[in-house]
Coordinates of C-alpha atoms in Angstrom, one line a residue:
X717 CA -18.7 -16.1 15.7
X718 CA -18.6 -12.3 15.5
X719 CA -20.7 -10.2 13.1
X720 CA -18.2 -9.7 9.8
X721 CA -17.4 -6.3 9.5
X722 CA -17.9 -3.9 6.6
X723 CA -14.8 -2.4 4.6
X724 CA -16.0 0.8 1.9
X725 CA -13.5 0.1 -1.3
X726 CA -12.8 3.4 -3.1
X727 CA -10.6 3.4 -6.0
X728 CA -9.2 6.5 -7.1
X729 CA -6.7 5.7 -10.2
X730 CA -3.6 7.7 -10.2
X731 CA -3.5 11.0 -8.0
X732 CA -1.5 13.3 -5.9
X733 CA 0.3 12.4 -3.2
X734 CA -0.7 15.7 -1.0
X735 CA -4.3 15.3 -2.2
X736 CA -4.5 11.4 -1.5
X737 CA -3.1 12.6 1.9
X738 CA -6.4 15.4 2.5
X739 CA -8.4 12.9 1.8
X740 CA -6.8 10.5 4.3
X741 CA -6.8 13.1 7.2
X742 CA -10.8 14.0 6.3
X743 CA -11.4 9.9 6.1
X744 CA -9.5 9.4 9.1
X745 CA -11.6 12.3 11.6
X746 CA -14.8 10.7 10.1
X747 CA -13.9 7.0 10.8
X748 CA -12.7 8.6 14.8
X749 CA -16.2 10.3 15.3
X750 CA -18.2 6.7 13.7
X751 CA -19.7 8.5 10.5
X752 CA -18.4 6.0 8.2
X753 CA -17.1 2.2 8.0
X754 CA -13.7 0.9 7.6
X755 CA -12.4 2.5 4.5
X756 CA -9.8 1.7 2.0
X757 CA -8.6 3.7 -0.7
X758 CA -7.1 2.1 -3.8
X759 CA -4.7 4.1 -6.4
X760 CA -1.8 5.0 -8.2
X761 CA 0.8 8.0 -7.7
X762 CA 2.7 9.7 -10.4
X763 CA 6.3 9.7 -9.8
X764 CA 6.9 10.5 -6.3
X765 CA 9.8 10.0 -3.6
X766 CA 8.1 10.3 0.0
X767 CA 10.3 10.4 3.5
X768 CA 9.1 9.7 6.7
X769 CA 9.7 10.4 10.0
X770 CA 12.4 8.6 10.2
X771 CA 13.5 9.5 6.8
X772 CA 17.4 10.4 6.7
X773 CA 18.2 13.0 3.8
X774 CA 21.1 10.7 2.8
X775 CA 18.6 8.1 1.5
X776 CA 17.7 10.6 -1.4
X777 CA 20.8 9.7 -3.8
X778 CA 19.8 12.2 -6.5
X779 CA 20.1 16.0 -6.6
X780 CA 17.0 18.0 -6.5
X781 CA 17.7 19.1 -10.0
X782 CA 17.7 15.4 -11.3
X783 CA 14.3 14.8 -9.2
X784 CA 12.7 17.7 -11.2
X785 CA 14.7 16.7 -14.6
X786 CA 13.0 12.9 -13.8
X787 CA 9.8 14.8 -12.9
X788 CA 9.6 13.1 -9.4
X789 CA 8.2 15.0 -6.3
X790 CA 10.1 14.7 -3.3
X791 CA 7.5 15.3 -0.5
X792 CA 8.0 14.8 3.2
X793 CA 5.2 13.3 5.2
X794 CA 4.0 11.8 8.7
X795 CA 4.2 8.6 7.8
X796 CA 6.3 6.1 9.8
X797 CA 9.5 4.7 7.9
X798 CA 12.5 6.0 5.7
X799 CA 12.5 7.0 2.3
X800 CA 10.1 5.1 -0.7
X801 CA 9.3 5.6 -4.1
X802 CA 5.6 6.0 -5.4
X803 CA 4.7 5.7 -9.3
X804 CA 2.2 4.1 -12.4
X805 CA 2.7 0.8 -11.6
X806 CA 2.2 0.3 -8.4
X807 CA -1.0 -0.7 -5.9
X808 CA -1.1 1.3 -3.2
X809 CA -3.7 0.6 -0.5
X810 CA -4.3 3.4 2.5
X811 CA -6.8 1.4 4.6
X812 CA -8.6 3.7 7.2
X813 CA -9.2 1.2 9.8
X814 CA -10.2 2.0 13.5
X815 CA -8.0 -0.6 15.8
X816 CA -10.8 0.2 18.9
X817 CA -12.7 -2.6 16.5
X818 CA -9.6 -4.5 16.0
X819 CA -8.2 -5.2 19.4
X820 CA -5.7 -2.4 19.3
X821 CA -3.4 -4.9 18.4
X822 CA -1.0 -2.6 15.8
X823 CA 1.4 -5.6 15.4
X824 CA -1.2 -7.7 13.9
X825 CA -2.8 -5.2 12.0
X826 CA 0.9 -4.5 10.1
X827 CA 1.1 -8.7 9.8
X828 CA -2.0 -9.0 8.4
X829 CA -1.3 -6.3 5.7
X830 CA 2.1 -8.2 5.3
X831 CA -0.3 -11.7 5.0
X832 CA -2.7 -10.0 2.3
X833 CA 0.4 -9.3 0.1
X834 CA 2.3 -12.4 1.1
X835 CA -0.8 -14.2 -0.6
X836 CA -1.5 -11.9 -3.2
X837 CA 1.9 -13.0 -4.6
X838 CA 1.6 -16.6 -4.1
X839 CA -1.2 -16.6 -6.3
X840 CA 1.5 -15.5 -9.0
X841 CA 4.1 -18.1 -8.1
X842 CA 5.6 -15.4 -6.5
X843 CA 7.6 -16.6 -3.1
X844 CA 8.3 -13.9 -0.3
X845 CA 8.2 -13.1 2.9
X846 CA 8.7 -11.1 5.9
X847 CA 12.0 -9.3 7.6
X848 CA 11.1 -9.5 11.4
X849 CA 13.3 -6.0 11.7
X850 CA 11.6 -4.0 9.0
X851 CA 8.1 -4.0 8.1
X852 CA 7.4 -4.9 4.6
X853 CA 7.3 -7.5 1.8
X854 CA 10.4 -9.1 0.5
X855 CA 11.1 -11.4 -2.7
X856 CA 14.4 -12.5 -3.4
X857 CA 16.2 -10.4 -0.5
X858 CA 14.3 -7.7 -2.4
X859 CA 11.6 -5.2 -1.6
X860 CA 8.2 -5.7 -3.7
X861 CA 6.0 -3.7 -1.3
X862 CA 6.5 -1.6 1.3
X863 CA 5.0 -0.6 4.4
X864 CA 4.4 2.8 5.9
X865 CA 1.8 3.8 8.5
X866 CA 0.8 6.7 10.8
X867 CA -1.9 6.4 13.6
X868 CA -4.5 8.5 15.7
X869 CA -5.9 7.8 18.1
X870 CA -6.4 3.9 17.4
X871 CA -7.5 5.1 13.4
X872 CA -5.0 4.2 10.6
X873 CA -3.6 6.1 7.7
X874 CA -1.1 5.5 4.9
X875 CA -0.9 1.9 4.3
X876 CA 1.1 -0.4 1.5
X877 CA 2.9 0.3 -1.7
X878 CA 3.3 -3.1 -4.1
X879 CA 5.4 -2.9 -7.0
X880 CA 3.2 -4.6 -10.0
X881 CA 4.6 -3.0 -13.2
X882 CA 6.8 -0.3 -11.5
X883 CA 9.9 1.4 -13.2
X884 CA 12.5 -0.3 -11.0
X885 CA 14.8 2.5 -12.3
X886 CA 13.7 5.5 -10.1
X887 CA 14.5 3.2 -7.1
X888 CA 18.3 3.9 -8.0
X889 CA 17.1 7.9 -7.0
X890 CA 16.9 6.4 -3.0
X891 CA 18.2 3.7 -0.8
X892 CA 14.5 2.2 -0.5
X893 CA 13.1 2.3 3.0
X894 CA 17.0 3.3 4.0
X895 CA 18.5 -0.1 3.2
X896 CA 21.6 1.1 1.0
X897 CA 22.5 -2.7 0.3
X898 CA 19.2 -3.8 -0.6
X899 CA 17.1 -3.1 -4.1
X900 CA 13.6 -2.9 -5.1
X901 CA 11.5 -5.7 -7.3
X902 CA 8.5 -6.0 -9.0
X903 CA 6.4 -8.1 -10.3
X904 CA 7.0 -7.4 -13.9
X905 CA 10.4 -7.7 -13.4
X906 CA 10.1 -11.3 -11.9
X907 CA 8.1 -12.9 -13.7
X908 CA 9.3 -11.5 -17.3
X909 CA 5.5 -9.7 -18.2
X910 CA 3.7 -7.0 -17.4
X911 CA 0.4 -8.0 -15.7
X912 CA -2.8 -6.2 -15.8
X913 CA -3.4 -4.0 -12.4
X914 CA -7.1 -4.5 -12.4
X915 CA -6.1 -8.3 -12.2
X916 CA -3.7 -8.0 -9.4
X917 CA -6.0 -5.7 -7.5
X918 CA -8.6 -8.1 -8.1
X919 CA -6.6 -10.8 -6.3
X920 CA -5.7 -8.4 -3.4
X921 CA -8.8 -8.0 -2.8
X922 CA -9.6 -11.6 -2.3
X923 CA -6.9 -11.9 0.1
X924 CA -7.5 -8.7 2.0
X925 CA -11.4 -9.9 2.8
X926 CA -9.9 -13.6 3.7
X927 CA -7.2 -12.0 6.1
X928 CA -9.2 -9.4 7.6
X929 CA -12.5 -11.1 7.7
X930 CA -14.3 -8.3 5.8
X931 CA -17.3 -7.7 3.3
X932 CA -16.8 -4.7 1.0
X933 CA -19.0 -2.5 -0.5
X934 CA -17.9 0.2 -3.1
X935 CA -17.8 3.7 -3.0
X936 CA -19.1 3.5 -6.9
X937 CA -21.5 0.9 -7.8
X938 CA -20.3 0.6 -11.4
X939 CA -17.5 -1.1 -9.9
X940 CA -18.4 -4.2 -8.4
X941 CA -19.3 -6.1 -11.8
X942 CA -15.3 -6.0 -11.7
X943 CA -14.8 -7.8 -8.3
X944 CA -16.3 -10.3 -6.0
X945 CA -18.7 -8.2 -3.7
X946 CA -18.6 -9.8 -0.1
X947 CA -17.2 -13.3 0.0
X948 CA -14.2 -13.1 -2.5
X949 CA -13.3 -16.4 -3.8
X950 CA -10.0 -17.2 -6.2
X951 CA -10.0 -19.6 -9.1

């Protein structure tokens, strides 16, 4: 058996897209020259509708003057995908993983991010799964998570969206991920409670080290009373 590798958890609570998106870039050139480990960034966004290189301008349903009345950004960014919604609610994961480590095997780094979700809402009775078109998570023919990446030079950026306690309603602002036939769900929403995101985070956790074979250390000590340090374990 190989050496487990090491993956540096950093949660942020809720900031800025565009200065969660600095950071990623300055991660990213630090994980290309070696300087640090396998990094992944943990936090929310306040209301925010991104589009990405594939984004069409028809998947944004509401005027710019409803955005700013509903005091959501509209911001467009280098991710891979269509259009998605950020907000309180939500995990959102940017893992800044080099592939060089990993095989350079891109498809099994996006099923394995698929995998850690997939499991993450098992643990809550949730069943999902997979559309082999479009990357992301599905529940009910509806999108609970989404997935957006970009990639340099083997390094990752962006990463996952999953919606926990999400308002459902900004959703109606896009066609989400360009699907105008499909909505968005969340776990609130099926499962008739709001759920504590330190809990589900918890539980992502436990199934991001079991899928990607990884210890984690944290960026801030004070946090890892809260989580299973190395070998997570579920009970």
């Amino acid at each position: 058996m190989g050496q487990r590798k090491w993956c540096l958890v950093r949660q942020l609570g809720q900031i800025e897209y565009r200065e969660a998106y600095q950071l990623q870039k300055k991660l990213l050139q630090q994980r290309l020259e070696s300087r640090i480990a396998d990094t992944m960034l943990l936090l929310e966004h306040p209301p925010t509708i991104t589009v990405g290189k594939s984004g069409k301008l028809e998947n944004i349903l509401a005027s710019p003057a409803k955005l700013a009345s509903a005091g959501v950004s509209l911001i467009f960014t280098d991710r891979g995908g269509d259009v998605t919604y950020h907000g309180p609610g939500q995990i959102v994961g940017y893992p800044i993983f080099d592939l060089r480590e990993r095989n350079r095997d891109i498809h099994q780094y996006v099923h394995n991010l698929e995998e850690v979700l997939i499991r993450t809402l098992a643990d809550y009775d949730i069943k999902s799964g997979r559309d082999h078109n479009h990357a992301g998570v599905w529940a009910n023919d509806m999108e609970i998570a989404a997935l957006g990446l970009s990639i340099r030079r083997w390094v990752t950026m962006h990463g996952f969206a999953l919606n926990v306690n999400t308002d459902l309603d900004h959703f109606t602002l896009i066609n989400p991920c360009g699907f105008s036939n499909k909505t968005a769900a969340s776990m609130a929403q099926l499962l008739g409670r709001e759920l504590p995101l330190a809990e589900v985070t918890k539980r992502l956790l436990a199934r991001f080290v079991e899928v990607f074979d990884v210890d984690l250390i944290w960026d801030e000590p004070a946090r890892e009373s809260d989580y299973e340090r190395q070998t997570a374990t579920l009970v």
